[in-house]
CSV table of C-alpha atoms in Angstrom, one decimal:
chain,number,residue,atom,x,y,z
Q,30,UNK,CA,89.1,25.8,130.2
Q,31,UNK,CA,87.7,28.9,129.3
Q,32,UNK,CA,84.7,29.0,127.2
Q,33,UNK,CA,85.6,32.0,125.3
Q,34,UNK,CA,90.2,32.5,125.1
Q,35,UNK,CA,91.5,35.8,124.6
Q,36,UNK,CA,95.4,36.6,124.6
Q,37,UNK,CA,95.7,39.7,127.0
Q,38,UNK,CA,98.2,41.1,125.2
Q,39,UNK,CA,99.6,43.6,125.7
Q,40,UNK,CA,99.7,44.4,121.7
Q,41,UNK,CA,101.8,47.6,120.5
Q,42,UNK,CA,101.7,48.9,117.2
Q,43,UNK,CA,102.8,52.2,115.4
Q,44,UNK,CA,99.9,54.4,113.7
Q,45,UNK,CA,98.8,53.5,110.6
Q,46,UNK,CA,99.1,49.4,110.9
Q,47,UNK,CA,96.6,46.7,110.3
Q,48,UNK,CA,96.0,45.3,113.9
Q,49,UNK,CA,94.8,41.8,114.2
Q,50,UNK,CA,93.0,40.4,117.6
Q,51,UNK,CA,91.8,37.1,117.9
Q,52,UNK,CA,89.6,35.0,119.7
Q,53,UNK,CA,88.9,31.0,120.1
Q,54,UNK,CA,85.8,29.5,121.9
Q,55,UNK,CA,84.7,26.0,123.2
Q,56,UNK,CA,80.6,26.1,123.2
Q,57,UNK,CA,79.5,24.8,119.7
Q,58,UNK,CA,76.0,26.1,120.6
Q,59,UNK,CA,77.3,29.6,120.2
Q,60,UNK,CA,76.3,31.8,117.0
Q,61,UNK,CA,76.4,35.2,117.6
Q,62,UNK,CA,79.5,37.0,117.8
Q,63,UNK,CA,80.3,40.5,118.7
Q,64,UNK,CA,83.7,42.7,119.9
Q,65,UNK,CA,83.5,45.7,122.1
Q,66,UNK,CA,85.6,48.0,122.7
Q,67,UNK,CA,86.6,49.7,126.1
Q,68,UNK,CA,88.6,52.7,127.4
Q,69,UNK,CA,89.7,53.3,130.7
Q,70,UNK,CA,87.3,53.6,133.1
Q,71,UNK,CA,84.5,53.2,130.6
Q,72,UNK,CA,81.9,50.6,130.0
Q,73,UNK,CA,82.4,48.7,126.8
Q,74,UNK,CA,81.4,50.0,123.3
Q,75,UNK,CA,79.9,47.4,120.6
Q,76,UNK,CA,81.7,47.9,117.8
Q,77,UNK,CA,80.9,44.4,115.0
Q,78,UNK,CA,77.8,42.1,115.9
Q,79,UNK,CA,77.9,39.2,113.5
Q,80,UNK,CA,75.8,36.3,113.3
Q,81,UNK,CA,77.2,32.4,112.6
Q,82,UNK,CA,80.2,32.3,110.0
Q,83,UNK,CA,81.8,35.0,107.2
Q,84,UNK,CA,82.7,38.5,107.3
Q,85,UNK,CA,81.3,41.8,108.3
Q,86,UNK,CA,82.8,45.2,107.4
Q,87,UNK,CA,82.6,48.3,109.0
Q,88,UNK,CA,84.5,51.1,107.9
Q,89,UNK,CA,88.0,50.6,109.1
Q,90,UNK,CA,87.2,47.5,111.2
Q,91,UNK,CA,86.4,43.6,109.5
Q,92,UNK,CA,85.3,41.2,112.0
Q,93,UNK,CA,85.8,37.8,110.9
Q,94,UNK,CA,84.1,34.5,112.4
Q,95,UNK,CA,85.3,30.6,111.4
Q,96,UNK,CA,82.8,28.3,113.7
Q,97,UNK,CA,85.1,25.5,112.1
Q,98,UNK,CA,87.9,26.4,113.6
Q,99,UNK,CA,85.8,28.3,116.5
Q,100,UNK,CA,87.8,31.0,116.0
Q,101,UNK,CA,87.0,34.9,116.0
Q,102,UNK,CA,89.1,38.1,114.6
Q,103,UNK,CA,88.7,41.3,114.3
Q,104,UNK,CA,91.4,43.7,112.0
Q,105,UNK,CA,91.8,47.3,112.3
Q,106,UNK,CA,93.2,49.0,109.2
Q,107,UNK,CA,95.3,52.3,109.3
Q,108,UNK,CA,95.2,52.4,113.0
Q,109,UNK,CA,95.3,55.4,115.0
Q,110,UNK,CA,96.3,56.8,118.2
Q,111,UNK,CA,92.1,56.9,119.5
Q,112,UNK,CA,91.7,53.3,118.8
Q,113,UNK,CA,94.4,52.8,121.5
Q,114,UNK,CA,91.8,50.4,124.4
Q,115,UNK,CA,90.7,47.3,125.6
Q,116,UNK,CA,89.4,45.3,123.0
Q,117,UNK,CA,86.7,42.4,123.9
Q,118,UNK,CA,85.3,39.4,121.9
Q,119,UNK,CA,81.9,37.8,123.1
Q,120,UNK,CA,79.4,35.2,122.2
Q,121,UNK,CA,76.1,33.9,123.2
Q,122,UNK,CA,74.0,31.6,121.8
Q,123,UNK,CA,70.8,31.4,119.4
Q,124,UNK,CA,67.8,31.2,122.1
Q,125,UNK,CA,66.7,29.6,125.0
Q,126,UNK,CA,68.9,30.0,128.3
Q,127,UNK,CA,71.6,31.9,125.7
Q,128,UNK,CA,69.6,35.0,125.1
Q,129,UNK,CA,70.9,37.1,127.9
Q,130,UNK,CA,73.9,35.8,128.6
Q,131,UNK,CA,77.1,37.0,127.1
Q,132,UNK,CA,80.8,35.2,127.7
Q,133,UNK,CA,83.2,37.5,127.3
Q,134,UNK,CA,87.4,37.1,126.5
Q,135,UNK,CA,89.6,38.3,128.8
Q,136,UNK,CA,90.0,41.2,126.8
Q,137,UNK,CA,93.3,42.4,124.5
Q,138,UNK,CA,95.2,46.0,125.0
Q,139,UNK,CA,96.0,47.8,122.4
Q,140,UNK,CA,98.2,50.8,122.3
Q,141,UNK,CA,98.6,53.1,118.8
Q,142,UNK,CA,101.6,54.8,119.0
Q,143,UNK,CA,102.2,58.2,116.9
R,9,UNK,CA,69.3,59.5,122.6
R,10,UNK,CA,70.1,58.6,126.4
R,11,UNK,CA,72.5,55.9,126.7
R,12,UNK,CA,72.6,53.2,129.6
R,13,UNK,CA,72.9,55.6,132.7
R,14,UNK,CA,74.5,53.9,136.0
R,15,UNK,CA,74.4,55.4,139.6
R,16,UNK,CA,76.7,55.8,141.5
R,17,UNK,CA,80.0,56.3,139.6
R,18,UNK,CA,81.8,55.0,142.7
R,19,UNK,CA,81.1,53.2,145.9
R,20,UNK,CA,83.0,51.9,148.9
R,21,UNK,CA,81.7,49.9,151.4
R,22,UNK,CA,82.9,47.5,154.2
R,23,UNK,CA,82.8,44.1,154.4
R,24,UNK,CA,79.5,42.9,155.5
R,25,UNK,CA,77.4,45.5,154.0
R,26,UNK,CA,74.8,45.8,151.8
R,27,UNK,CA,74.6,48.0,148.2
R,28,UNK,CA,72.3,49.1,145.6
R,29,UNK,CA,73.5,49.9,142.2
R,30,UNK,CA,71.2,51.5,139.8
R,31,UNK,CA,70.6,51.8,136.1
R,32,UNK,CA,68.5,53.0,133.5
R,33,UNK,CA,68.4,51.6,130.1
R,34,UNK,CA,68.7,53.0,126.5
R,35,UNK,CA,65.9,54.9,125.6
R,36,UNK,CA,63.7,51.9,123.6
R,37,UNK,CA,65.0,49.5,125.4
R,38,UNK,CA,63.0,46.8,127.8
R,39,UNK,CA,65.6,44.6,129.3
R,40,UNK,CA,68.4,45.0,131.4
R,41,UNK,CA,71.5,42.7,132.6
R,42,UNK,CA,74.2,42.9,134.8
R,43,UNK,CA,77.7,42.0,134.5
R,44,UNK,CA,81.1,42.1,136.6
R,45,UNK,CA,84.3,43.0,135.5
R,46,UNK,CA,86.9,42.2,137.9
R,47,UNK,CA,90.5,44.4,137.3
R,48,UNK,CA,92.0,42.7,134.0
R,49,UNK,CA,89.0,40.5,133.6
R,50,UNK,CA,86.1,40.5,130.8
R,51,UNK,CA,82.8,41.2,132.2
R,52,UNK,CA,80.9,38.2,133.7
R,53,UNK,CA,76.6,37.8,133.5
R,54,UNK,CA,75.6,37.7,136.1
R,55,UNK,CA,71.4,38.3,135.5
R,56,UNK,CA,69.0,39.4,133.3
R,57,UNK,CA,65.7,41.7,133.7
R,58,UNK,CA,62.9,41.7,131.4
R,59,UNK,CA,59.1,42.2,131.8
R,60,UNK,CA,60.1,42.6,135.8
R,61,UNK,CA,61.4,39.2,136.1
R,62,UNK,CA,64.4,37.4,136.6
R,63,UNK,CA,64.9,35.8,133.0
R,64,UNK,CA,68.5,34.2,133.0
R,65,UNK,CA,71.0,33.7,135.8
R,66,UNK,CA,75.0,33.4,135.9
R,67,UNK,CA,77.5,31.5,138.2
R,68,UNK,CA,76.8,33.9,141.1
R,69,UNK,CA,75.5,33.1,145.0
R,70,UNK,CA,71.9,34.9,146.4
R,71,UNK,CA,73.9,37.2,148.0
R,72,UNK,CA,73.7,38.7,144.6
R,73,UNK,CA,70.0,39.9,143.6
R,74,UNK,CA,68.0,42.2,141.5
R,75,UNK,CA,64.6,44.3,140.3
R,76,UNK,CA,63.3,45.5,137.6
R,77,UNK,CA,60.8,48.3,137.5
R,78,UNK,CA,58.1,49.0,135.1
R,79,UNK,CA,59.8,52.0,133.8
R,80,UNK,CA,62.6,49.3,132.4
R,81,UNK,CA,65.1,50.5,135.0
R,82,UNK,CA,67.0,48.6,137.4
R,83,UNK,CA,68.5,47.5,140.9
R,84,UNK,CA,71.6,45.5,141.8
R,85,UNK,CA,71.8,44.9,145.8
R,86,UNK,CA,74.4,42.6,146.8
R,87,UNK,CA,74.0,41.6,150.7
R,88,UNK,CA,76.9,40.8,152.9
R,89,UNK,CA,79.8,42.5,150.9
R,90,UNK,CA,82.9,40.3,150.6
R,91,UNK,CA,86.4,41.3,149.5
R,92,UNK,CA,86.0,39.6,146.4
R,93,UNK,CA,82.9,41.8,145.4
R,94,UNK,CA,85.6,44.5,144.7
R,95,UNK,CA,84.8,45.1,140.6
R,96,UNK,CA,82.9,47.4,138.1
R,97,UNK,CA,79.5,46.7,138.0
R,98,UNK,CA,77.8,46.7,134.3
R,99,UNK,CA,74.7,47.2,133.2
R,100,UNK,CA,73.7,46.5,129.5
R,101,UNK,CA,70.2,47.2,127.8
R,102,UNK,CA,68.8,45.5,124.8
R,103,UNK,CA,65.5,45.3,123.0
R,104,UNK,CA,63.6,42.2,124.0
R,105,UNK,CA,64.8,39.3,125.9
R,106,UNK,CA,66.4,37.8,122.6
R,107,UNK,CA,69.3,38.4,120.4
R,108,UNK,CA,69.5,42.1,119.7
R,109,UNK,CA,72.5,43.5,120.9
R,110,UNK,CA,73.9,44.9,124.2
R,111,UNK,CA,74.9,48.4,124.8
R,112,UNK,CA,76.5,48.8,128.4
R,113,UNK,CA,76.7,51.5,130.3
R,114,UNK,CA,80.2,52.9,132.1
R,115,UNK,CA,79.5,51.0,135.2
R,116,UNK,CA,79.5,51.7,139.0
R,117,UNK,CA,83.4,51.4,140.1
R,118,UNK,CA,82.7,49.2,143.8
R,119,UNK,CA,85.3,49.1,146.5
R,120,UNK,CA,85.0,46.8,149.3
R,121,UNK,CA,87.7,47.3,152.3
């Protein structure tokens, strides 16, 4: 089993709806959360860094984070065209051996369509 | 602000060869770690940099090693190419060896025939 599970998708969705992606991870030890974002042939983009449970808000993007359930979201509202990518959930521990290391989900696509 | 610059943009190589990928971090940045994302795949650690040493190591062989400089930038070299080494090569800078986060750059695109 994967430590970090991400459905690949594909996800399609017209412009304007509230996109939901979603994560679930094994490692207890884990605490900080983050999703990236990645077009084609580009590296990934951080776009929500959050830190144990609860929400974070960032403009049009809420990342949520349920270390009960081990589970991770992220919801796009009014979604446009541009925020048609890869979109990738992470998570590392709190110290120790963690710090550098970040285990990534197998990533979601996302197409916006007009 | 300089991002996370990568060199080169592409590589291919035959099997058996060796490479050398290079990065420089984020301006402000100290450490440095390297990742490969294999075609549909999320990125995989494979080691981190900081104060010119070897900090943190993922599930890859020796074939697979590293530098750091004291300017902060970076080396990949990865000896006796396989098939398999076929991916985009990442490189992510962060501030300190703890839990700040990682910016990435765009990666080196390798190509082993």
């Amino acid at each position: 089993q994967k430590e970090v599970e991400q459905d690949p998708g594909p996800l399609s969705v017209p412009e304007g709806a509230i996109v939901s992606l979603n994560c679930t991870y094994s490692n207890s030890a884990f605490q900080y959360f983050m999703w990236y974002r990645q077009y084609s042939r580009k590296g990934p983009e951080l776009l929500m860094y959050t830190y144990s449970s609860g929400n974070k808000e960032d403009g049009r993007f809420t990342a949520q984070v349920d270390k009960s359930s081990k589970y991770i979201s992220l919801f796009i509202r009014d979604s446009q065209p541009s925020d048609s990518a890869t979109y990738l959930c992470a998570s590392r521990g709190a110290g120790g051996t963690s710090y550098g290391k970040l285990t990534f989900g197998q990533g979601t696509i996302l197409t916006v369509h007009p | 602000d300089a991002g996370v610059t990568q060199s080169p943009t592409h590589l291919i190589k035959t099997r058996g060869q060796q490479v050398t990928l290079r990065c420089s971090p984020k301006s402000g940045h100290d450490t440095v770690s390297w990742y490969q994302q294999a075609l549909g795949q999320g990125p995989q650690f494979i080691f981190q940099y900081y104060e010119e040493e070897e900090r943190q190591r993922g599930n890859f062989p020796d074939r697979f090693s590293g530098h750091q400089f004291p300017n902060y930038s970076s080396e990949l070299n990865v000896n006796a190419l396989l098939l398999g080494d076929s991916a985009l090569y990442l490189c992510a800078s962060s501030l300190g060896a703890g839990n700040s986060p990682l910016h990435f750059g765009n990666g080196t695109r390798l190509t082993v025939t």
